[in-house]
Coordinates of C-alpha atoms and ligand atoms in Angstrom, one line a residue:
M10 CA -27.0 -18.5 -2.7
R11 CA -24.7 -19.6 0.7
V12 CA -21.2 -19.3 0.7
A13 CA -18.2 -19.9 2.1
V14 CA -15.2 -18.5 2.3
V15 CA -12.5 -21.4 3.4
G16 CA -8.7 -19.1 4.6
G17 CA -10.1 -15.4 6.3
G18 CA -6.2 -13.8 4.9
M19 CA -6.8 -10.5 3.1
A20 CA -8.0 -12.8 -0.2
G21 CA -11.2 -14.7 2.1
L22 CA -12.1 -11.2 3.6
A23 CA -11.7 -9.3 0.4
A24 CA -13.6 -12.5 -1.5
A25 CA -16.4 -12.2 1.7
H26 CA -17.0 -8.6 1.2
E27 CA -17.3 -8.6 -2.2
L28 CA -19.9 -11.4 -2.0
S29 CA -21.3 -9.8 0.3
T30 CA -21.7 -6.7 -1.3
G31 CA -23.3 -8.9 -3.7
G32 CA -26.1 -9.7 -1.9
A33 CA -24.5 -13.9 -1.7
D34 CA -24.3 -14.8 2.5
V35 CA -21.2 -15.4 3.4
L36 CA -18.8 -17.5 5.7
V37 CA -15.8 -17.7 6.2
L38 CA -14.4 -21.0 7.9
E39 CA -10.5 -19.7 9.5
G40 CA -8.5 -22.3 10.7
S41 CA -6.7 -20.9 13.1
S42 CA -7.8 -18.4 15.9
R43 CA -8.0 -15.1 14.2
I44 CA -8.4 -13.3 11.0
G45 CA -5.9 -12.0 8.8
G46 CA -3.8 -15.0 7.9
K47 CA 0.1 -12.5 7.2
L48 CA -1.3 -8.9 8.3
L49 CA -1.3 -9.7 12.1
L50 CA -1.2 -6.5 14.7
G51 CA 0.7 -7.2 17.9
E52 CA 2.5 -5.4 21.8
V53 CA 6.1 -4.2 21.4
G54 CA 7.2 -2.4 24.2
G55 CA 4.1 -1.0 25.0
L56 CA 3.0 0.3 21.6
T57 CA 0.8 -1.9 18.5
L58 CA 2.8 -2.1 16.1
D59 CA 2.4 -4.7 12.7
L60 CA 4.3 -8.0 12.7
G61 CA 3.4 -8.5 9.4
A62 CA 2.6 -7.0 6.3
E63 CA 3.3 -3.2 6.6
S64 CA 2.8 -1.6 4.1
I65 CA 0.5 -1.5 1.0
L66 CA 2.1 -1.0 -3.5
A67 CA -0.8 2.5 -3.7
R68 CA 0.3 2.0 -7.6
R69 CA -2.2 -0.6 -7.6
P70 CA -5.8 0.7 -6.4
E71 CA -7.6 -3.0 -4.7
G72 CA -6.1 -2.3 -1.6
L73 CA -6.4 1.6 -1.5
D74 CA -10.1 1.1 -3.2
L75 CA -11.0 -1.2 0.1
M76 CA -9.6 0.9 2.4
H77 CA -12.0 3.0 1.5
A78 CA -14.6 0.9 0.9
V79 CA -14.5 0.1 5.2
G80 CA -14.3 3.3 6.1
L81 CA -10.7 3.3 7.1
D82 CA -9.9 6.8 4.5
D83 CA -8.7 9.0 7.6
R84 CA -6.5 6.7 8.8
V85 CA -4.7 5.8 4.8
V86 CA -0.7 7.7 5.3
N87 CA 1.7 7.8 3.0
P88 CA 5.3 6.9 4.8
R89 CA 7.5 9.4 5.4
T90 CA 10.6 8.5 3.3
T91 CA 10.8 5.2 0.3
D92 CA 14.8 6.4 1.4
A93 CA 16.1 2.6 1.0
A94 CA 20.0 1.2 0.8
I95 CA 21.9 -1.1 0.7
W96 CA 23.7 -2.9 2.6
T97 CA 26.8 -4.0 1.1
H98 CA 30.4 -4.0 1.0
G99 CA 30.8 -3.0 4.2
S100 CA 28.8 0.0 4.6
L101 CA 25.1 1.3 4.0
R102 CA 25.1 2.6 0.8
P103 CA 22.0 5.2 -0.7
M104 CA 19.8 3.0 -3.0
P105 CA 19.8 4.1 -7.1
P106 CA 17.5 5.1 -8.9
T107 CA 16.3 1.3 -10.0
V108 CA 13.5 -0.3 -12.1
M109 CA 13.0 -3.9 -10.5
G110 CA 17.3 -3.8 -9.5
I111 CA 17.8 -2.9 -12.6
P112 CA 19.8 0.4 -12.8
A113 CA 18.6 3.3 -14.2
S114 CA 22.1 5.3 -14.1
N115 CA 25.6 5.1 -14.1
D116 CA 25.9 5.4 -10.5
L117 CA 25.6 2.8 -7.9
N118 CA 27.4 4.1 -5.3
G119 CA 29.9 1.5 -5.3
I120 CA 27.4 -1.3 -4.8
A121 CA 27.7 -3.2 -7.9
V122 CA 29.6 -3.6 -11.2
V123 CA 27.1 -3.0 -14.4
D124 CA 28.2 -5.3 -17.7
P125 CA 26.1 -3.8 -20.0
H126 CA 25.5 -6.8 -23.1
V127 CA 22.4 -6.7 -24.9
V128 CA 20.8 -9.9 -25.8
D129 CA 17.3 -10.3 -27.5
V130 CA 14.5 -11.5 -25.4
P131 CA 13.4 -15.3 -24.6
D132 CA 10.0 -16.4 -25.1
G133 CA 9.4 -18.7 -22.8
D134 CA 9.9 -18.2 -19.6
V135 CA 13.3 -17.8 -17.6
S136 CA 14.8 -17.0 -14.1
V137 CA 14.7 -13.7 -13.0
A138 CA 18.7 -14.2 -12.0
E139 CA 19.2 -16.0 -16.0
F140 CA 17.8 -12.8 -17.5
V141 CA 19.5 -10.7 -15.8
S142 CA 23.4 -11.4 -15.6
A143 CA 23.0 -12.4 -19.3
R144 CA 22.7 -8.5 -19.7
L145 CA 24.1 -6.7 -16.8
G146 CA 26.1 -9.0 -15.6
A147 CA 26.2 -11.5 -12.2
D148 CA 27.0 -8.8 -9.6
V149 CA 24.0 -6.7 -10.8
V150 CA 21.6 -10.3 -9.9
D151 CA 23.4 -10.9 -6.6
R152 CA 23.8 -6.7 -5.0
L153 CA 20.5 -4.8 -6.3
V154 CA 18.4 -7.1 -8.1
E155 CA 18.3 -10.2 -6.0
P156 CA 18.1 -8.0 -2.3
L157 CA 15.1 -6.8 -4.0
L158 CA 13.4 -9.9 -4.9
G159 CA 14.9 -11.2 -1.1
G160 CA 12.0 -8.3 -0.2
V161 CA 9.0 -9.3 -2.0
Y162 CA 9.7 -12.5 -2.1
A163 CA 11.8 -14.5 0.0
G164 CA 13.5 -15.9 -3.4
H165 CA 16.7 -16.4 -5.0
A166 CA 17.0 -14.7 -8.5
D167 CA 18.0 -17.8 -9.7
Q168 CA 15.0 -19.2 -8.9
L169 CA 11.9 -16.7 -9.6
S170 CA 10.5 -17.0 -12.5
L171 CA 10.8 -13.6 -14.3
Q172 CA 7.7 -13.8 -15.8
A173 CA 5.7 -14.1 -12.5
T174 CA 7.8 -12.2 -10.3
A175 CA 9.6 -9.5 -12.2
P176 CA 7.7 -8.8 -15.8
Q177 CA 8.7 -4.9 -15.6
I178 CA 12.7 -6.4 -15.6
A179 CA 11.3 -8.4 -19.2
A180 CA 9.4 -5.5 -20.8
L181 CA 12.6 -3.5 -21.2
G182 CA 13.9 -5.7 -23.8
S183 CA 17.2 -5.9 -24.7
D184 CA 19.1 -3.8 -23.4
L185 CA 18.0 -3.1 -20.1
L186 CA 20.5 -0.5 -18.9
T187 CA 19.5 1.6 -21.5
A188 CA 15.8 1.2 -21.2
A189 CA 15.3 1.5 -17.4
T190 CA 17.8 4.6 -18.3
T191 CA 14.7 6.1 -20.3
A192 CA 12.1 4.2 -18.2
R193 CA 13.2 5.6 -14.7
A194 CA 14.2 9.5 -16.9
G195 CA 10.4 9.4 -18.9
A196 CA 8.7 9.0 -15.3
T197 CA 6.5 11.5 -14.3
A198 CA 5.6 11.7 -10.8
S199 CA 2.7 10.1 -9.6
G200 CA 1.4 9.9 -6.5
P201 CA 3.1 8.3 -3.3
V202 CA 4.6 4.9 -4.1
F203 CA 3.2 3.3 -1.0
A204 CA 0.4 3.9 1.8
G205 CA -0.4 2.2 5.3
L206 CA -2.9 2.6 8.3
V207 CA -2.4 4.6 11.8
G208 CA -1.7 1.9 14.1
G209 CA -0.9 -0.6 10.9
V210 CA -3.0 -2.0 8.5
G211 CA -3.0 -4.9 10.0
R212 CA -6.3 -2.6 11.1
L213 CA -7.5 -4.0 7.5
P214 CA -8.7 -7.5 8.5
G215 CA -10.7 -6.7 11.4
A216 CA -12.8 -3.3 9.2
V217 CA -13.0 -5.9 6.1
A218 CA -14.6 -8.5 9.0
D219 CA -17.6 -6.8 9.8
G220 CA -20.8 -7.9 9.9
I221 CA -19.3 -10.3 7.8
E222 CA -20.2 -14.3 9.3
V223 CA -16.7 -16.1 10.7
R224 CA -15.9 -18.7 12.7
L225 CA -12.7 -19.3 13.7
D226 CA -10.2 -22.0 15.2
A227 CA -12.9 -23.8 12.1
T228 CA -10.5 -25.9 9.9
V229 CA -11.9 -27.2 6.9
R230 CA -11.0 -30.5 6.2
E231 CA -12.5 -31.9 3.6
I232 CA -14.6 -30.2 0.4
A233 CA -16.9 -32.6 -1.0
R234 CA -19.2 -32.2 -4.6
M235 CA -23.0 -33.3 -3.5
G236 CA -25.1 -32.8 -6.2
D237 CA -24.5 -29.1 -7.0
A238 CA -23.3 -28.8 -3.5
W239 CA -20.6 -29.1 -1.3
R240 CA -20.0 -30.8 1.9
L241 CA -16.9 -29.0 3.8
S242 CA -16.0 -31.2 7.1
V243 CA -14.6 -28.2 9.3
G244 CA -13.2 -28.6 12.9
L245 CA -10.8 -31.3 15.2
T246 CA -10.6 -34.8 13.9
T247 CA -12.3 -35.9 16.4
D248 CA -15.2 -33.3 15.7
V249 CA -15.9 -33.0 12.4
E250 CA -19.0 -31.4 11.7
S251 CA -20.8 -30.5 8.4
V252 CA -21.4 -27.2 6.4
D253 CA -23.6 -27.6 3.6
V254 CA -23.3 -24.4 1.5
D255 CA -24.0 -23.8 -2.5
A256 CA -20.6 -22.6 -3.1
V257 CA -16.8 -22.7 -2.4
V258 CA -13.9 -20.1 -1.8
V259 CA -10.5 -21.3 -0.9
A260 CA -8.5 -18.9 -0.4
A261 CA -5.9 -21.0 2.0
P262 CA -2.5 -20.9 0.9
A263 CA -1.5 -23.6 -2.5
P264 CA -0.4 -27.1 1.1
A265 CA -3.8 -26.1 2.5
A266 CA -5.6 -25.9 -1.2
A267 CA -4.2 -28.8 -2.6
R268 CA -5.3 -30.8 -0.1
L269 CA -9.2 -29.1 -0.2
L270 CA -8.7 -30.2 -3.5
S271 CA -7.3 -33.3 -4.3
E272 CA -10.9 -35.4 -5.3
A273 CA -13.1 -31.5 -6.7
A274 CA -10.2 -30.1 -9.2
P275 CA -7.2 -32.5 -8.4
D276 CA -5.1 -31.1 -11.8
A277 CA -5.3 -27.9 -9.8
A278 CA -4.3 -29.7 -6.6
F279 CA -1.5 -31.6 -7.8
A280 CA -0.6 -28.3 -9.4
L281 CA -0.3 -26.4 -6.3
A282 CA 0.8 -29.1 -4.9
A283 CA 3.7 -28.3 -5.9
I284 CA 4.2 -24.4 -5.1
D285 CA 7.4 -24.4 -2.6
Y286 CA 7.2 -22.0 0.2
A287 CA 9.7 -19.8 2.6
S288 CA 9.4 -19.3 5.6
V289 CA 10.4 -15.7 6.9
A290 CA 10.7 -14.3 11.0
I291 CA 10.1 -10.5 12.0
V292 CA 12.0 -9.8 14.8
T293 CA 10.6 -6.1 15.6
Y294 CA 12.9 -4.3 18.4
V295 CA 11.6 -0.5 20.7
F296 CA 14.1 1.5 21.2
D297 CA 14.9 4.7 23.4
D298 CA 16.5 6.0 21.0
G299 CA 17.9 5.6 17.2
P300 CA 20.6 5.7 14.7
S301 CA 21.6 8.5 12.7
F302 CA 19.9 6.7 9.1
D303 CA 17.3 8.8 8.2
G304 CA 16.5 7.0 5.4
S305 CA 13.2 4.2 5.4
G306 CA 15.9 0.7 6.4
F307 CA 18.2 -1.0 3.6
L308 CA 17.9 -4.0 1.8
V309 CA 20.7 -6.7 1.8
P310 CA 22.4 -8.9 -0.6
P311 CA 22.3 -12.6 -0.1
V312 CA 26.5 -12.6 -1.1
D313 CA 27.9 -10.5 1.8
G314 CA 26.3 -13.8 3.9
T315 CA 24.7 -11.9 6.9
F316 CA 21.9 -13.4 9.1
I317 CA 19.7 -10.7 8.3
K318 CA 18.5 -9.7 5.3
A319 CA 16.8 -6.7 5.4
A320 CA 15.6 -4.2 8.4
T321 CA 12.7 -1.4 8.0
V322 CA 12.9 1.2 10.7
S323 CA 9.2 2.1 10.5
S324 CA 9.8 4.5 13.4
N325 CA 11.5 6.3 10.4
K326 CA 8.8 4.8 7.6
W327 CA 5.6 6.5 9.6
G328 CA 4.4 9.0 11.7
W329 CA 3.0 7.5 13.6
V330 CA 5.2 5.1 14.5
R331 CA 7.8 8.2 15.0
D332 CA 4.8 10.3 16.6
T333 CA 5.3 7.8 19.4
G334 CA 8.5 8.9 21.0
R335 CA 10.4 6.4 19.9
T336 CA 12.6 4.1 18.1
V337 CA 11.3 1.3 16.3
I338 CA 12.9 -1.0 13.9
R339 CA 12.3 -4.2 12.2
A340 CA 14.8 -7.1 11.2
S341 CA 13.4 -9.6 8.3
V342 CA 16.0 -12.9 8.6
G343 CA 14.8 -15.9 6.4
R344 CA 15.2 -16.5 2.5
A345 CA 13.8 -19.9 0.3
G346 CA 15.3 -22.3 1.3
E347 CA 17.2 -21.3 4.5
A348 CA 14.9 -22.7 7.1
T349 CA 17.9 -23.5 9.4
L350 CA 19.3 -19.9 10.1
L351 CA 15.4 -20.4 12.2
Q352 CA 16.4 -23.6 13.7
T353 CA 16.5 -21.4 17.1
N354 CA 15.0 -19.8 19.0
D355 CA 13.9 -16.8 20.1
T356 CA 16.5 -15.1 22.2
D357 CA 19.0 -16.1 19.6
L358 CA 17.5 -15.0 16.6
T359 CA 17.0 -11.4 18.5
A360 CA 20.8 -10.9 19.2
R361 CA 21.9 -12.1 15.8
A362 CA 19.7 -9.7 14.2
L363 CA 21.2 -7.4 16.9
A364 CA 24.3 -7.5 16.3
D365 CA 23.8 -7.6 12.5
L366 CA 21.8 -3.6 12.8
R367 CA 24.7 -2.4 15.0
S368 CA 27.3 -2.7 12.4
A369 CA 25.1 -2.0 10.0
F370 CA 23.8 1.6 11.7
G371 CA 26.8 1.7 14.7
A372 CA 26.0 1.6 17.9
L373 CA 22.5 1.3 19.0
P374 CA 21.5 1.1 23.0
E375 CA 19.9 -1.7 24.4
P376 CA 16.8 -2.0 23.2
I377 CA 13.3 -2.0 25.4
D378 CA 12.1 -4.7 24.9
S379 CA 12.1 -6.7 21.2
L380 CA 9.4 -9.8 19.6
V381 CA 10.3 -12.4 17.2
Q382 CA 6.8 -13.2 14.5
R383 CA 8.0 -16.8 13.0
W384 CA 6.0 -16.6 9.8
G385 CA 5.9 -20.0 8.9
G386 CA 5.5 -20.6 4.9
G387 CA 5.1 -16.9 5.2
L388 CA 5.6 -16.3 1.4
P389 CA 5.1 -18.9 -2.0
Q390 CA 7.6 -18.9 -4.2
Y391 CA 6.5 -18.5 -8.1
A392 CA 9.3 -21.0 -9.5
V393 CA 10.0 -20.2 -13.5
G394 CA 7.2 -22.2 -15.2
H395 CA 4.8 -20.7 -12.1
L396 CA 2.1 -18.8 -15.0
D397 CA 1.6 -21.6 -17.2
R398 CA 1.0 -23.4 -14.1
I399 CA -2.0 -21.3 -12.6
D400 CA -3.5 -21.6 -16.4
T401 CA -3.4 -24.8 -15.5
I402 CA -5.3 -24.3 -12.1
E403 CA -7.4 -21.4 -13.0
R404 CA -8.6 -24.1 -16.1
D405 CA -9.0 -26.6 -14.2
I406 CA -11.1 -25.3 -11.1
A407 CA -13.1 -23.1 -14.2
T408 CA -15.0 -26.5 -15.2
V409 CA -15.9 -27.4 -11.3
S410 CA -19.4 -25.1 -10.9
G411 CA -19.7 -22.8 -6.8
L412 CA -15.8 -23.8 -6.6
E413 CA -13.2 -20.8 -6.9
V414 CA -9.9 -20.3 -5.2
C415 CA -7.3 -16.7 -4.4
G416 CA -4.6 -15.6 -3.0
A417 CA -0.9 -15.2 -2.4
A418 CA -0.3 -18.7 -4.2
Y419 CA -1.5 -17.3 -8.4
R420 CA -0.2 -14.1 -9.3
G421 CA 1.1 -11.5 -6.7
V422 CA 2.1 -12.0 -3.0
G423 CA 1.5 -7.8 -2.6
I424 CA -2.5 -7.1 -0.6
P425 CA -3.7 -5.4 -3.0
A426 CA -2.5 -8.3 -6.0
V427 CA -4.3 -10.7 -3.0
I428 CA -7.1 -8.9 -2.7
A429 CA -8.2 -8.7 -6.5
S430 CA -7.8 -12.4 -7.3
G431 CA -10.4 -12.7 -4.1
W432 CA -12.3 -10.2 -5.6
A433 CA -12.0 -11.2 -8.5
A434 CA -13.1 -15.2 -7.8
A435 CA -16.0 -13.2 -5.7
R436 CA -17.3 -11.6 -8.9
R437 CA -17.1 -15.2 -11.1
L438 CA -19.4 -16.7 -8.5
L439 CA -21.5 -13.6 -8.4
D440 CA -22.2 -13.5 -12.2
G441 CA -22.2 -16.9 -12.3
T442 CA -25.5 -17.4 -10.2
M443 CA -26.9 -14.1 -12.9
D444 CA -25.8 -16.5 -15.3
A445 CA -28.1 -19.5 -14.2
Ligands
FAD525 C1 6.3 -11.2 6.8 C2 5.6 -11.0 5.7 C3 5.5 -9.6 5.5 C4 4.5 -9.2 4.4 N1 4.5 -8.2 4.2 C5 4.1 -7.7 2.6 C6 4.2 -6.0 2.6 O1 4.5 -5.2 4.1 N2 2.9 -5.4 1.9 C7 2.4 -7.0 0.9 O2 1.3 -6.1 0.3 N3 2.5 -7.7 1.3 C8 3.2 -8.1 2.0 N4 3.4 -10.2 2.3 C9 3.0 -10.7 1.7 C10 1.6 -10.3 2.1 O3 0.9 -10.0 3.4 C11 0.4 -11.8 1.6 O4 0.7 -12.4 0.4 C12 -0.9 -11.9 1.8 O5 -1.9 -10.9 3.1 C13 -1.8 -13.4 1.3 O6 -3.3 -13.1 2.2 P1 -3.9 -15.0 1.6 O7 -5.2 -13.8 2.1 O8 -3.8 -15.4 0.0 O9 -2.9 -15.9 2.8 P2 -3.2 -16.0 4.1 O10 -2.4 -14.6 5.0 O11 -1.8 -16.8 4.5 O12 -4.2 -16.3 5.1 C14 -4.2 -17.9 4.4 C15 -5.7 -18.2 6.0 O13 -5.9 -19.2 5.5 C16 -6.2 -19.4 6.9 N5 -5.8 -21.4 6.2 C17 -5.2 -22.1 6.1 N6 -5.5 -23.7 5.4 C18 -6.7 -23.2 5.9 C19 -7.7 -24.5 6.5 N7 -7.6 -25.6 6.0 N8 -9.2 -24.1 7.1 C20 -9.2 -22.7 7.4 N9 -8.3 -22.0 7.5 C21 -7.5 -22.3 6.0 C22 -5.0 -19.4 7.1 O14 -5.4 -19.6 9.0 C23 -4.4 -17.7 7.1 O15 -5.0 -17.0 9.0 C24 4.5 -10.3 3.6 C25 4.1 -11.7 3.6 C26 5.3 -11.7 4.9 C27 4.8 -13.1 5.4

């Protein structure tokens, strides 16, 4: 079976790896000039660092399993610290224990005021903000839940789906405060929550793609059914080439997937077109010397009106960065609906983010170097009703043989989740050929 995978991000590469391991003949068609999608290494101040995603959740197996499968075990590391802070009310305050922002302690370090109410859990989906504010008050949403969701989804709690983005909160039930306290008290230490790779998680795409046929600068423009097979139109509009395959995995973000599927799976395409994305930018600074702060970084509640939404002190978080002897800090800017914030040049963005870092940390020297990495359409927004939308997409795709989709638009934006979606897409195709 010859399979084309459209998109060489982590989802597409995971699908390609699984297909290849299962005996398929795989071709990855990547529209840009590099593989990896939101995983990217770049040079700042003479150091090679992650400019996009930089850690993986280790509580799910897929990320670590893939690293193991491609021989990266000896590079897997855990953060030196995961102690985070919230920058609010004018100071950095240690993040109290929470379940996704739901307080699991009465001592919130002055971050938020809790106004507890016991309210039944609704049957249908609601926004995270609606659910939490009814039970704990708006301040907990604004100063704890919102910054955490902003960190993962670059989204807003009043728009994000409870069921799709915070099922852990929904599972706490009607009495959030008591349930979160009990959950944290009963949690047994089960190993580190996060992992990374020495040299950056940006090393993963290359290792996964090793031995797989990849074509770069190969934008797929159209996917057409040809009897039992598929014909893909690939390349520049002025020089389109046809690629014929038995099956296709569309691993491109929702807007591109919607265009590509408009003929083959119109209901799926329609639902995909409704998924919005947030654009973000990461500004990486390399300094000779750092702040006295020794945590992994901080999150900022949007109500505080700062330019940056979070900062990671990579040289505190990762031993391999610390070993360079430099201080490395990443500031992230931009949430859904805040595109105007990013409509400024790199010099201005760098200066404004640095001013925020100085307000939060106190004195910082002039950076040796800095770099702005923009991620236009970086993170899909799982709006209220997202899971129904994904059900519609998956039902429609399931009616078309030899066609699969995967990626961050569907059931999880994190690296392990997109790997899982790539693997599942690959297995459905492999199982389909075995059944046939
Ligand atoms: C700044 C940032 C930081 C993040 N940090 C973390 C983190 O620390 N940990 C974590 O777990 N997750 C993180 N995430 C989320 C995670 O990295 C992404 O959700 C995930 O990598 C997306 O993988 P993907 O394969 O679905 O999509 P993408 O990475 O977007 O890959 C899709 C690929 O498809 C290609 N493509 C698009 N259209 C076409 C076409 N028509 N033809 C051919 N190719 C096409 C694109 O060029 C791209 O390479 C972060 C995301 C961002 C933006």
